[in-house]
CSV table of C-alpha atoms (C1' of nucleotides) in Angstrom, one decimal:
chain,number,residue,atom,x,y,z
P,1480,MET,CA,25.9,28.8,-3.2
P,1481,ALA,CA,26.3,25.4,-4.2
P,1482,LYS,CA,22.4,24.0,-3.8
P,1483,THR,CA,22.7,20.2,-2.6
P,1484,SER,CA,19.6,18.6,-3.8
P,1485,ALA,CA,18.1,17.0,-0.8
P,1486,LEU,CA,15.3,14.6,-0.6
P,1487,PRO,CA,11.6,15.8,-1.5
P,1488,LYS,CA,10.1,17.8,1.1
P,1489,PHE,CA,6.9,15.4,1.4
P,1490,ILE,CA,9.5,12.7,2.3
P,1491,GLN,CA,11.2,14.5,4.8
P,1492,LEU,CA,7.9,15.4,6.2
P,1493,SER,CA,6.6,11.6,6.4
P,1494,GLU,CA,10.1,10.9,8.1
P,1495,MET,CA,9.6,13.3,10.7
P,1496,LEU,CA,6.1,12.7,11.4
P,1497,MET,CA,7.1,8.8,11.7
P,1498,ARG,CA,10.1,9.9,13.7
P,1499,GLU,CA,7.9,11.5,16.1
P,1500,ILE,CA,5.4,8.7,16.2
P,1501,ALA,CA,7.7,6.1,16.8
P,1502,ALA,CA,9.4,8.0,19.3
P,1503,GLY,CA,6.2,8.1,21.4
P,1504,HIS,CA,5.5,11.7,21.5
P,1505,LEU,CA,2.1,11.3,20.5
P,1506,ALA,CA,-0.3,8.9,22.4
P,1507,ASP,CA,-1.9,6.3,20.5
P,1508,GLY,CA,-4.9,7.7,19.1
P,1509,SER,CA,-4.4,11.1,19.5
P,1510,ARG,CA,-5.5,13.7,16.9
P,1511,LEU,CA,-3.3,16.1,14.8
P,1512,PRO,CA,-3.7,19.6,14.3
P,1513,PRO,CA,-5.8,20.2,11.1
P,1514,GLU,CA,-3.7,20.0,7.8
P,1515,ARG,CA,-3.9,23.5,7.1
P,1516,GLU,CA,-2.8,24.6,10.3
P,1517,MET,CA,0.2,22.3,10.6
P,1518,ALA,CA,1.3,23.3,6.6
P,1519,ASP,CA,1.0,26.8,7.7
P,1520,ASP,CA,3.1,26.2,11.1
P,1521,LEU,CA,5.6,23.9,8.7
P,1522,GLY,CA,5.7,26.5,6.2
P,1523,VAL,CA,4.8,24.0,3.5
P,1524,ALA,CA,1.7,23.6,1.0
P,1525,VAL,CA,-1.4,21.7,2.3
P,1526,GLY,CA,-1.0,19.1,-0.8
P,1527,THR,CA,2.9,18.7,0.3
P,1528,LEU,CA,1.8,18.0,3.7
P,1529,ARG,CA,-1.1,15.8,2.5
P,1530,LYS,CA,1.5,13.4,0.5
P,1531,ALA,CA,3.4,13.1,3.7
P,1532,LEU,CA,0.3,12.0,5.7
P,1533,ALA,CA,-0.7,9.7,2.9
P,1534,ASP,CA,2.8,8.1,3.6
P,1535,VAL,CA,2.5,7.8,7.2
P,1536,GLU,CA,-0.9,6.4,6.6
P,1537,ALA,CA,0.6,3.8,4.1
P,1538,LYS,CA,3.0,2.7,6.7
P,1539,GLY,CA,0.1,2.0,9.2
P,1540,LEU,CA,1.1,4.9,11.7
P,1541,LEU,CA,-2.0,7.0,10.8
P,1542,ASP,CA,-5.7,6.8,10.4
P,1543,ARG,CA,-6.9,9.7,8.0
P,1544,ILE,CA,-10.8,10.2,8.6
P,1545,GLN,CA,-12.7,12.5,6.6
P,1546,GLY,CA,-14.3,15.4,8.1
P,1547,SER,CA,-12.7,14.1,11.5
P,1548,GLY,CA,-8.9,14.4,11.7
P,1549,ASN,CA,-5.7,12.5,11.3
P,1550,TYR,CA,-5.3,9.9,14.3
P,1551,VAL,CA,-2.1,8.2,15.7
P,1552,ARG,CA,-1.9,4.6,15.4
P,1553,HIS,CA,0.6,2.9,17.4
P,1554,ARG,CA,1.5,-0.7,16.1
P,1555,PRO,CA,4.1,-2.2,18.6
P,1556,ALA,CA,5.5,-4.7,16.1
P,1557,VAL,CA,6.0,-2.3,13.8
P,1558,ASP,CA,7.1,0.9,16.2
P,1559,SER,CA,9.8,-1.0,17.7
P,1560,VAL,CA,11.3,-1.3,14.5
P,1561,TYR,CA,10.8,1.5,12.8
P,1562,ALA,CA,13.8,3.5,14.3
P,1563,PHE,CA,15.5,4.3,10.9
P,1564,PHE,CA,13.4,3.8,8.3
P,1565,ARG,CA,15.0,5.5,5.3
P,1566,LEU,CA,16.2,2.3,3.5
P,1567,GLU,CA,12.9,0.7,3.9
P,1568,LEU,CA,11.4,4.0,2.2
P,1569,LEU,CA,13.5,3.4,-0.8
P,1570,LYS,CA,12.3,-0.2,-1.0
P,1571,GLY,CA,8.5,0.9,-1.0
P,1572,GLY,CA,6.8,-1.3,1.4
P,1573,GLY,CA,7.5,-4.3,3.4
P,1574,LEU,CA,7.4,-5.3,7.0
P,1575,PRO,CA,10.9,-4.0,8.6
P,1576,THR,CA,12.6,-6.0,11.5
P,1577,ALA,CA,15.8,-5.4,13.0
P,1578,GLU,CA,18.4,-7.6,15.1
P,1579,VAL,CA,21.0,-6.1,17.4
P,1580,LEU,CA,24.3,-7.9,16.9
P,1581,SER,CA,26.8,-6.2,19.0
P,1582,VAL,CA,27.2,-3.0,21.3
P,1583,ASP,CA,30.7,-1.9,21.8
P,1584,ARG,CA,32.6,1.0,23.3
P,1585,LEU,CA,35.3,2.1,21.3
P,1586,ALA,CA,37.4,4.9,20.1
P,1587,LYS,CA,35.5,7.0,17.1
P,1588,PRO,CA,36.6,6.8,13.7
P,1589,ASP,CA,38.1,9.8,12.0
P,1590,GLY,CA,35.5,12.2,10.6
P,1591,PHE,CA,32.7,11.5,13.5
P,1592,ALA,CA,34.4,14.2,15.9
P,1593,ARG,CA,31.5,16.5,15.3
P,1594,LEU,CA,29.0,13.6,16.9
P,1595,GLY,CA,29.9,14.9,20.7
P,1596,GLY,CA,32.9,15.7,22.7
P,1597,ASP,CA,33.8,12.3,24.1
P,1598,PRO,CA,36.6,10.8,21.8
P,1599,GLN,CA,34.6,7.2,22.4
P,1600,GLY,CA,31.4,6.1,21.4
P,1601,HIS,CA,29.1,3.3,21.5
P,1602,ARG,CA,28.9,1.5,18.2
P,1603,ILE,CA,25.7,-0.6,17.6
P,1604,ARG,CA,25.6,-3.0,14.9
P,1605,ARG,CA,22.2,-4.3,13.4
P,1606,LEU,CA,21.1,-6.6,10.9
P,1607,ARG,CA,17.8,-4.9,9.1
P,1608,PHE,CA,15.5,-7.4,7.3
P,1609,LEU,CA,12.2,-6.4,4.9
P,1610,ASP,CA,9.8,-9.1,5.1
P,1611,GLY,CA,12.3,-11.7,6.6
P,1612,VAL,CA,15.0,-10.9,3.7
P,1613,LEU,CA,18.3,-9.7,5.1
P,1614,VAL,CA,18.8,-6.2,3.2
P,1615,ALA,CA,21.1,-4.0,5.3
P,1616,LEU,CA,24.2,-3.9,7.7
P,1617,GLU,CA,23.5,-1.2,10.1
P,1618,GLU,CA,26.1,0.7,12.5
P,1619,ILE,CA,25.3,3.5,14.4
P,1620,TRP,CA,27.4,5.5,16.8
P,1621,LEU,CA,26.4,7.1,19.9
P,1622,ASP,CA,28.2,9.8,22.0
P,1623,GLY,CA,30.4,8.2,24.8
P,1624,ALA,CA,29.4,10.7,27.0
P,1625,GLN,CA,25.9,9.6,27.4
P,1626,ARG,CA,26.3,6.5,29.1
P,1627,ASP,CA,29.2,4.5,30.4
P,1628,VAL,CA,27.6,1.0,29.5
P,1629,ILE,CA,25.1,-0.1,26.9
P,1630,ALA,CA,24.2,-3.8,26.8
P,1631,VAL,CA,22.5,-5.4,23.9
P,1632,SER,CA,19.5,-6.2,26.2
P,1633,ASP,CA,18.9,-2.5,26.7
P,1634,LEU,CA,18.2,-2.3,23.0
P,1635,SER,CA,15.3,-4.9,22.8
P,1636,GLU,CA,12.7,-2.3,22.4
P,1637,SER,CA,12.9,0.3,19.7
P,1638,LEU,CA,16.0,2.4,19.5
P,1639,TYR,CA,14.1,5.4,19.7
P,1640,HIS,CA,12.5,4.5,23.1
P,1641,PHE,CA,16.0,3.6,24.3
P,1642,TYR,CA,17.3,7.2,23.4
P,1643,ARG,CA,14.1,8.7,24.6
P,1644,HIS,CA,13.7,6.8,27.9
P,1645,GLU,CA,17.3,5.9,29.0
P,1646,LEU,CA,19.1,8.9,27.6
P,1647,GLY,CA,16.9,11.6,27.5
P,1648,LEU,CA,17.7,12.5,24.1
P,1649,VAL,CA,15.4,12.7,20.9
P,1650,ILE,CA,16.5,12.0,17.2
P,1651,ALA,CA,16.1,15.2,15.0
P,1652,ALA,CA,17.5,13.9,11.9
P,1653,VAL,CA,19.7,11.0,10.3
P,1654,GLU,CA,22.7,11.3,8.5
P,1655,ASP,CA,23.2,8.5,6.0
P,1656,ARG,CA,26.8,7.2,4.7
P,1657,ILE,CA,26.2,4.5,2.4
P,1658,GLY,CA,28.6,2.7,0.2
P,1659,VAL,CA,31.4,0.4,0.5
P,1660,ASP,CA,34.1,3.0,2.2
P,1661,ALA,CA,31.4,4.5,4.6
P,1662,LEU,CA,33.6,2.7,7.4
P,1663,PRO,CA,36.8,0.9,6.3
P,1664,ASP,CA,37.0,-2.0,8.7
P,1665,TRP,CA,33.3,-2.8,8.3
P,1666,THR,CA,33.6,-6.2,6.2
P,1667,PRO,CA,31.2,-9.2,6.7
P,1668,ASP,CA,34.0,-11.0,8.3
P,1669,THR,CA,34.3,-8.4,11.2
P,1670,PHE,CA,30.8,-8.1,11.4
P,1671,HIS,CA,30.3,-11.7,12.4
P,1672,LEU,CA,27.2,-12.4,10.2
P,1673,PRO,CA,25.0,-15.4,11.4
P,1674,ALA,CA,25.5,-18.7,9.4
P,1675,GLY,CA,23.7,-18.6,6.3
P,1676,HIS,CA,23.5,-15.2,5.3
P,1677,THR,CA,25.8,-13.6,2.7
P,1678,THR,CA,26.5,-10.0,1.7
P,1679,GLY,CA,25.5,-10.3,-2.0
P,1680,HIS,CA,23.3,-7.4,-2.9
P,1681,ILE,CA,23.2,-5.8,0.4
P,1682,ALA,CA,24.0,-2.4,1.0
P,1683,ARG,CA,26.4,-1.5,3.7
P,1684,VAL,CA,24.7,1.5,5.8
P,1685,SER,CA,26.7,3.9,8.4
P,1686,ARG,CA,24.2,6.0,10.4
P,1687,THR,CA,25.3,9.0,12.7
P,1688,ALA,CA,22.2,10.1,15.0
P,1689,ALA,CA,22.2,13.8,15.2
P,1690,LYS,CA,20.5,14.4,18.6
P,1691,GLN,CA,18.9,17.3,20.5
P,1692,PRO,CA,17.8,17.4,24.2
P,1693,ALA,CA,14.2,16.5,24.8
P,1694,GLU,CA,12.4,19.8,25.7
P,1695,PHE,CA,8.7,19.8,24.8
P,1696,SER,CA,6.7,22.9,26.5
P,1697,ARG,CA,4.4,23.6,23.7
P,1698,THR,CA,2.6,21.7,21.3
P,1699,TRP,CA,4.2,18.3,20.3
P,1700,TYR,CA,5.4,19.1,16.8
P,1701,ASP,CA,7.0,22.4,17.8
P,1702,ALA,CA,10.4,21.1,18.3
P,1703,ALA,CA,10.4,18.9,15.3
P,1704,ARG,CA,8.9,22.0,13.3
P,1705,ALA,CA,11.8,24.0,14.6
P,1706,ALA,CA,14.5,21.4,13.6
P,1707,TYR,CA,12.7,20.9,10.0
P,1708,ILE,CA,12.6,24.7,9.6
P,1709,SER,CA,16.1,25.2,10.6
P,1710,ARG,CA,17.1,22.4,8.1
P,1711,MET,CA,15.0,23.7,5.2
P,1712,GLY,CA,16.1,27.3,5.7
P,1713,LYS,CA,12.4,28.5,6.2
P,1714,GLY,CA,9.8,27.9,3.8
J,1317,MET,CA,-31.8,16.4,-12.3
J,1318,ALA,CA,-30.4,14.0,-9.8
J,1319,LYS,CA,-26.7,13.9,-9.6
J,1320,THR,CA,-25.7,10.5,-8.6
J,1321,SER,CA,-22.4,10.9,-6.7
J,1322,ALA,CA,-20.0,8.9,-8.8
J,1323,LEU,CA,-16.6,7.4,-7.8
J,1324,PRO,CA,-14.0,10.2,-8.0
J,1325,LYS,CA,-12.4,10.9,-11.4
J,1326,PHE,CA,-9.1,9.5,-10.5
J,1327,ILE,CA,-10.3,5.9,-9.8
J,1328,GLN,CA,-12.5,6.0,-12.7
J,1329,LEU,CA,-9.4,6.7,-14.9
J,1330,SER,CA,-7.3,4.1,-13.0
J,1331,GLU,CA,-10.0,1.6,-13.5
J,1332,MET,CA,-10.2,2.2,-17.1
J,1333,LEU,CA,-6.6,2.4,-18.1
J,1334,MET,CA,-6.1,-1.0,-16.0
J,1335,ARG,CA,-9.0,-2.5,-18.1
J,1336,GLU,CA,-7.3,-1.4,-21.1
J,1337,ILE,CA,-4.0,-3.0,-20.3
J,1338,ALA,CA,-5.7,-6.2,-18.7
J,1339,ALA,CA,-7.8,-6.5,-22.0
J,1340,GLY,CA,-4.3,-6.5,-24.1
J,1341,HIS,CA,-4.7,-3.5,-26.1
J,1342,LEU,CA,-1.5,-2.3,-25.2
J,1343,ALA,CA,1.6,-4.8,-25.7
J,1344,ASP,CA,4.2,-5.3,-23.0
J,1345,GLY,CA,6.5,-2.6,-22.8
J,1346,SER,CA,4.8,-0.1,-25.0
J,1347,ARG,CA,4.9,3.6,-23.9
J,1348,LEU,CA,1.8,5.9,-23.1
J,1349,PRO,CA,1.5,9.2,-24.7
J,1350,PRO,CA,2.9,12.0,-22.5
J,1351,GLU,CA,0.9,13.0,-19.3
J,1352,ARG,CA,-0.1,16.5,-20.6
J,1353,GLU,CA,-1.4,15.0,-23.8
J,1354,MET,CA,-3.3,12.3,-22.3
J,1355,ALA,CA,-4.9,14.6,-19.7
J,1356,ASP,CA,-5.9,17.0,-22.3
J,1357,ASP,CA,-7.6,14.7,-24.4
J,1358,LEU,CA,-9.3,12.9,-21.5
J,1359,GLY,CA,-10.5,16.4,-20.2
J,1360,VAL,CA,-8.7,16.0,-16.9
J,1361,ALA,CA,-6.2,17.8,-15.2
J,1362,VAL,CA,-2.6,16.8,-15.0
J,1363,GLY,CA,-2.6,15.9,-11.3
J,1364,THR,CA,-5.6,13.6,-11.6
J,1365,LEU,CA,-4.2,11.8,-14.3
J,1366,ARG,CA,-0.9,11.4,-12.4
J,1367,LYS,CA,-2.8,10.2,-9.3
J,1368,ALA,CA,-4.6,7.5,-11.4
J,1369,LEU,CA,-1.5,6.6,-13.0
J,1370,ALA,CA,0.3,6.3,-9.7
J,1371,ASP,CA,-2.6,3.7,-8.9
J,1372,VAL,CA,-2.0,1.6,-11.7
J,1373,GLU,CA,1.7,1.6,-10.9
J,1374,ALA,CA,0.9,0.6,-7.4
J,1375,LYS,CA,-1.2,-2.3,-9.0
J,1376,GLY,CA,2.1,-3.4,-10.7
J,1377,LEU,CA,0.7,-2.9,-14.1
J,1378,LEU,CA,2.8,0.2,-15.2
J,1379,ASP,CA,6.5,1.5,-14.9
J,1380,ARG,CA,6.7,5.5,-14.5
J,1381,ILE,CA,9.9,6.5,-15.5
J,1382,GLN,CA,10.7,10.2,-14.8
J,1383,GLY,CA,12.3,11.8,-18.0
J,1384,SER,CA,11.2,8.9,-20.0
J,1385,GLY,CA,7.9,7.9,-20.1
J,1386,ASN,CA,5.0,5.5,-18.8
J,1387,TYR,CA,5.4,2.0,-19.9
J,1388,VAL,CA,2.8,-1.0,-19.6
J,1389,ARG,CA,3.7,-3.7,-17.8
J,1390,HIS,CA,2.2,-7.1,-18.4
J,1391,ARG,CA,2.0,-9.3,-15.4
J,1392,PRO,CA,0.3,-12.9,-16.4
J,1393,ALA,CA,-0.6,-13.9,-12.9
J,1394,VAL,CA,-2.2,-10.7,-12.1
J,1395,ASP,CA,-3.7,-9.9,-15.5
J,1396,SER,CA,-5.5,-12.9,-15.9
J,1397,VAL,CA,-7.6,-12.0,-12.8
J,1398,TYR,CA,-8.0,-8.5,-12.8
J,1399,ALA,CA,-11.1,-8.6,-15.0
J,1400,PHE,CA,-13.1,-7.1,-12.3
J,1401,PHE,CA,-11.1,-5.2,-9.7
J,1402,ARG,CA,-13.7,-2.3,-8.1
J,1403,LEU,CA,-14.1,-4.9,-5.2
J,1404,GLU,CA,-10.2,-5.0,-4.8
J,1405,LEU,CA,-9.8,-1.4,-5.0
J,1406,LEU,CA,-12.1,-0.8,-2.1
J,1407,LYS,CA,-10.0,-3.3,-0.1
J,1408,GLY,CA,-6.9,-1.5,-1.3
J,1409,GLY,CA,-4.2,-3.9,-1.8
J,1410,GLY,CA,-4.1,-7.6,-1.5
J,1411,LEU,CA,-3.7,-10.3,-4.2
J,1412,PRO,CA,-6.6,-11.0,-6.1
J,1413,THR,CA,-7.8,-14.5,-7.5
J,1414,ALA,CA,-10.6,-15.7,-9.1
J,1415,GLU,CA,-12.5,-19.5,-9.3
J,1416,VAL,CA,-15.2,-19.8,-12.1
J,1417,LEU,CA,-18.1,-21.8,-10.5
J,1418,SER,CA,-20.3,-22.4,-13.4
J,1419,VAL,CA,-21.5,-20.8,-16.7
J,1420,ASP,CA,-25.2,-21.4,-17.7
J,1421,ARG,CA,-27.4,-20.4,-20.4
J,1422,LEU,CA,-30.7,-18.9,-18.9
J,1423,ALA,CA,-33.4,-16.4,-19.5
J,1424,LYS,CA,-32.4,-13.1,-18.3
J,1425,PRO,CA,-34.0,-11.7,-14.9
J,1426,ASP,CA,-36.0,-8.6,-15.4
J,1427,GLY,CA,-34.6,-5.6,-15.5
J,1428,PHE,CA,-31.3,-6.7,-17.7
J,1429,ALA,CA,-33.4,-6.2,-21.1
J,1430,ARG,CA,-30.9,-3.3,-22.1
J,1431,LEU,CA,-28.0,-5.6,-22.0
J,1432,GLY,CA,-28.8,-7.1,-25.3
J,1433,GLY,CA,-31.5,-8.3,-27.7
J,1434,ASP,CA,-31.4,-11.7,-26.9
J,1435,PRO,CA,-34.1,-12.7,-24.4
J,1436,GLN,CA,-31.4,-15.4,-23.0
J,1437,GLY,CA,-28.1,-14.8,-21.5
J,1438,HIS,CA,-24.8,-16.4,-20.1
J,1439,ARG,CA,-24.7,-16.3,-16.4
J,1440,ILE,CA,-21.3,-16.6,-15.0
J,1441,ARG,CA,-20.8,-17.3,-11.2
J,1442,ARG,CA,-17.4,-16.8,-9.7
J,1443,LEU,CA,-15.8,-16.8,-6.2
J,1444,ARG,CA,-13.4,-14.1,-5.6
J,1445,PHE,CA,-10.5,-14.1,-3.4
J,1446,LEU,CA,-8.1,-11.5,-1.9
J,1447,ASP,CA,-5.3,-12.9,-0.5
J,1448,GLY,CA,-7.0,-16.4,-0.2
J,1449,VAL,CA,-9.7,-15.1,1.7
J,1450,LEU,CA,-13.1,-15.4,0.1
J,1451,VAL,CA,-14.6,-11.9,-0.2
J,1452,ALA,CA,-17.2,-12.0,-2.9
J,1453,LEU,CA,-19.8,-14.2,-5.0
J,1454,GLU,CA,-19.6,-12.7,-8.4
J,1455,GLU,CA,-22.5,-13.0,-11.1
J,1456,ILE,CA,-21.9,-11.6,-14.4
J,1457,TRP,CA,-24.3,-11.7,-17.6
J,1458,LEU,CA,-23.2,-11.8,-21.2
J,1459,ASP,CA,-26.1,-11.4,-23.8
J,1460,GLY,CA,-26.8,-14.8,-25.4
J,1461,ALA,CA,-26.9,-13.4,-28.8
J,1462,GLN,CA,-23.0,-13.6,-28.8
J,1463,ARG,CA,-22.5,-17.3,-28.9
J,1464,ASP,CA,-24.4,-20.4,-28.4
J,1465,VAL,CA,-22.6,-22.3,-25.7
J,1466,ILE,CA,-19.5,-21.0,-23.1
J,1467,ALA,CA,-18.0,-23.5,-21.0
J,1468,VAL,CA,-16.2,-23.3,-17.7
J,1469,SER,CA,-12.9,-24.3,-19.5
J,1470,ASP,CA,-13.3,-21.3,-21.9
J,1471,LEU,CA,-12.8,-19.2,-18.9
J,1472,SER,CA,-9.7,-20.2,-17.7
J,1473,GLU,CA,-7.9,-17.3,-18.7
J,1474,SER,CA,-8.7,-13.7,-18.1
J,1475,LEU,CA,-12.4,-12.9,-18.9
J,1476,TYR,CA,-11.0,-10.0,-20.4
J,1477,HIS,CA,-9.0,-11.8,-23.0
J,1478,PHE,CA,-12.0,-14.1,-23.6
J,1479,TYR,CA,-14.4,-11.4,-24.7
J,1480,ARG,CA,-11.7,-10.1,-26.7
J,1481,HIS,CA,-10.5,-13.1,-28.4
J,1482,GLU,CA,-13.5,-15.2,-28.5
J,1483,LEU,CA,-16.2,-12.7,-28.9
J,1484,GLY,CA,-14.6,-9.8,-30.4
J,1485,LEU,CA,-15.9,-7.5,-27.6
J,1486,VAL,CA,-14.3,-5.0,-25.4
J,1487,ILE,CA,-15.5,-4.1,-21.9
J,1488,ALA,CA,-16.1,-0.5,-21.8
J,1489,ALA,CA,-17.7,0.2,-18.2
J,1490,VAL,CA,-19.0,-2.1,-15.7
J,1491,GLU,CA,-22.1,-1.6,-13.8
J,1492,ASP,CA,-22.6,-2.5,-9.8
J,1493,ARG,CA,-25.4,-4.1,-8.3
J,1494,ILE,CA,-24.4,-4.8,-4.7
J,1495,GLY,CA,-26.9,-5.6,-2.2
J,1496,VAL,CA,-28.7,-8.7,-0.6
J,1497,ASP,CA,-31.6,-8.2,-3.1
J,1498,ALA,CA,-29.6,-7.6,-6.2
J,1499,LEU,CA,-30.8,-10.8,-7.5
J,1500,PRO,CA,-33.7,-12.5,-5.7
J,1501,ASP,CA,-32.3,-16.2,-6.5
J,1502,TRP,CA,-29.1,-15.6,-5.3
J,1503,THR,CA,-28.6,-17.4,-2.0
J,1504,PRO,CA,-25.5,-19.6,-0.9
J,1505,ASP,CA,-27.8,-22.6,-1.5
J,1506,THR,CA,-28.6,-22.0,-5.1
J,1507,PHE,CA,-24.6,-20.6,-5.3
J,1508,HIS,CA,-23.3,-24.1,-4.4
J,1509,LEU,CA,-20.5,-22.9,-2.2
J,1510,PRO,CA,-17.7,-25.2,-1.9
J,1511,ALA,CA,-17.1,-26.7,1.6
J,1512,GLY,CA,-15.9,-24.9,4.2
J,1513,HIS,CA,-16.9,-21.6,3.0
J,1514,THR,CA,-19.4,-19.6,4.5
J,1515,THR,CA,-21.3,-16.0,3.5
J,1516,GLY,CA,-20.5,-14.1,6.5
J,1517,HIS,CA,-19.4,-10.6,5.8
J,1518,ILE,CA,-19.3,-11.4,2.4
J,1519,ALA,CA,-20.8,-9.0,0.0
J,1520,ARG,CA,-22.9,-10.5,-3.1
J,1521,VAL,CA,-22.1,-8.3,-5.9
J,1522,SER,CA,-23.9,-8.6,-9.0
J,1523,ARG,CA,-22.3,-7.4,-12.3
J,1524,THR,CA,-23.6,-6.6,-15.8
J,1525,ALA,CA,-20.8,-5.8,-18.4
J,1526,ALA,CA,-21.9,-3.3,-21.1
J,1527,LYS,CA,-19.9,-4.1,-24.2
J,1528,GLN,CA,-18.8,-2.3,-27.1
J,1529,PRO,CA,-17.4,-3.3,-30.5
J,1530,ALA,CA,-13.9,-3.4,-30.8
J,1531,GLU,CA,-12.7,-0.9,-33.4
J,1532,PHE,CA,-9.6,0.6,-32.7
J,1533,SER,CA,-8.0,2.4,-36.0
J,1534,ARG,CA,-6.6,5.3,-34.2
J,1535,THR,CA,-4.3,5.8,-30.9
J,1536,TRP,CA,-5.0,3.1,-28.4
J,1537,TYR,CA,-6.9,4.9,-26.0
J,1538,ASP,CA,-9.3,6.7,-28.2
J,1539,ALA,CA,-12.1,4.2,-27.8
J,1540,ALA,CA,-11.6,4.3,-24.1
J,1541,ARG,CA,-11.6,8.1,-23.8
J,1542,ALA,CA,-14.9,8.3,-26.1
J,1543,ALA,CA,-16.6,6.1,-23.8
J,1544,TYR,CA,-15.0,7.7,-20.5
J,1545,ILE,CA,-16.1,11.3,-21.8
J,1546,SER,CA,-19.6,10.3,-22.7
J,1547,ARG,CA,-20.1,8.6,-19.2
J,1548,MET,CA,-18.4,11.8,-17.8
J,1549,GLY,CA,-20.3,14.6,-19.8
J,1550,LYS,CA,-17.7,16.0,-21.2
J,1551,GLY,CA,-14.9,17.1,-18.7
W,21,DA,C1',-33.4,16.6,14.6
W,22,DG,C1',-31.1,19.3,12.5
W,23,DG,C1',-28.3,23.0,10.5
W,24,DA,C1',-23.7,25.0,10.9
W,25,DA,C1',-19.0,24.8,11.5
W,26,DT,C1',-15.0,22.0,10.7
W,27,DT,C1',-12.0,19.0,8.6
W,28,DT,C1',-10.5,16.0,5.1
W,29,DG,C1',-11.1,14.5,0.1
W,30,DT,C1',-11.0,15.8,-4.7
W,31,DG,C1',-9.6,18.7,-8.8
W,32,DC,C1',-7.8,22.2,-11.2
W,33,DG,C1',-4.1,25.0,-13.3
W,34,DT,C1',0.4,26.5,-12.9
W,35,DA,C1',5.6,27.0,-12.2
W,36,DT,C1',9.9,24.9,-11.3
W,37,DG,C1',13.2,20.9,-10.6
W,38,DT,C1',15.2,16.7,-12.5
W,39,DA,C1',16.2,12.8,-15.4
W,40,DT,C1',16.0,10.9,-19.9
W,41,DC,C1',16.7,10.8,-24.8
Q,48,DA,C1',23.6,21.1,-24.9
Q,49,DG,C1',18.8,21.4,-25.8
Q,50,DA,C1',14.7,19.1,-25.9
Q,51,DT,C1',11.1,15.9,-24.0
Q,52,DA,C1',8.8,14.0,-19.9
Q,53,DC,C1',8.2,13.0,-15.4
Q,54,DA,C1',8.4,14.7,-10.1
Q,55,DT,C1',7.9,18.3,-6.9
Q,56,DA,C1',5.5,22.0,-5.1
Q,57,DC,C1',2.1,25.6,-4.6
Q,58,DG,C1',-2.6,27.8,-4.0
Q,59,DC,C1',-7.5,27.7,-4.7
Q,60,DA,C1',-12.2,26.2,-5.1
Q,61,DC,C1',-15.7,22.9,-4.0
Q,62,DA,C1',-17.4,18.3,-2.4
Q,63,DA,C1',-18.4,15.0,1.1
Q,64,DA,C1',-18.0,13.2,5.7
Q,65,DT,C1',-18.0,14.1,10.6
Q,66,DT,C1',-18.7,16.9,14.6
Q,67,DC,C1',-20.8,20.0,17.3
Q,68,DC,C1',-24.6,23.2,18.9
DNA sequence: AGGAATTTGTGCGTATGTATC
DNA sequence: AGATACATACGCACAAATTCC
């Protein structure tokens, strides 16, 4: 079987952890389980988990205290913006911010069928900044069946919080399509860039958010762990 | 024998490597030996060395390229200021800068005898900044026999370059004395702080630079390795 | 107060994957 | 295509800091 080379485990882990934190599943200041226990549950080595935790700490979303534990640290200014951070991870640092340009209910493009049953979807277009520098045009599709109307003002907070509190959904994974032909109609012209911005050196990123009902009856990371393991094929 | 708890090995290693780079022993773009070989020579595990190398890369002084090698990257703006960086390491990030306040030839204080044969020494006093914020008062003593007169203008460049090119010396290690009573005469008054600066929350750091003749006939890191191993007690 | 238990930090060695030459 | 070299991952042992009894 063809073995598609995925991202390193420790990055997948850190992304998952940051998603969980950004989504608000962990109260500010709450403590994570011991590293060995977590590593055991997730089916990875302690060292791998530790590398992921170090990443999360570097992003300022976690306090690691020797002899005590790993404590979640909510940072509103960042938290509201860390919805999609893979791009940020690739750049290695910088303060990410986002600006919602438009939200439209449209017929889904071809190839987006598996997203949901509804032939229509909500198309969210955002500008992504790192340290104030425009680095990406972002397009996200939500299944149309979730809601009839979404306004830009609905998305003033974190996209994750919107998913969580308004739609009752939790993001379990993110699928990237990066490239010029990710979406044929996606040009700077149709994107209506604010004056002063050009698209030189800017990647065009199309994202499809796979989703999953929010059912958390056990420990906070059980659902995330299940999704992770099913994706990884059991460590 | 009393076992003084030293800094972690990987930090000692990264400091040594950064000293070597800052001292100009490696040409810009030159490649380090393979990691296994270096780790073997230094008597440490590959993982430990890799952690140190990652630190140096994070400081921007090294490019690590998979399948190719570790390449030295001179960054003048930083390089001229990384002479003493332990304080910077403790703060974890930030752009360090320094400002030389004074250079005086004085009789050495008690306890500095082992520094050299001369009863007199050059006292260098600097202000250390991180991201423009004053974080330390620094005092460095050089043996008086090395030179008769040192002017502030001589130190406009990196202290390491001064040691290397003007005195023919190489810094092999740094001894720290941190505390209020490190030097009895060291008060904000006698230090002549520029207006607007106070000493609140500022550590007073006294440093004595142990030195070693510059003889490099073998590979670039042989001397540094010897000093490191003799200090560590053979890995 | 103090010692044991808990939990993270450091260090080592090894095997395997992946990019470069 | 083979060799070289860095990246990832695993597991273990011990140290250091904290917490708890």
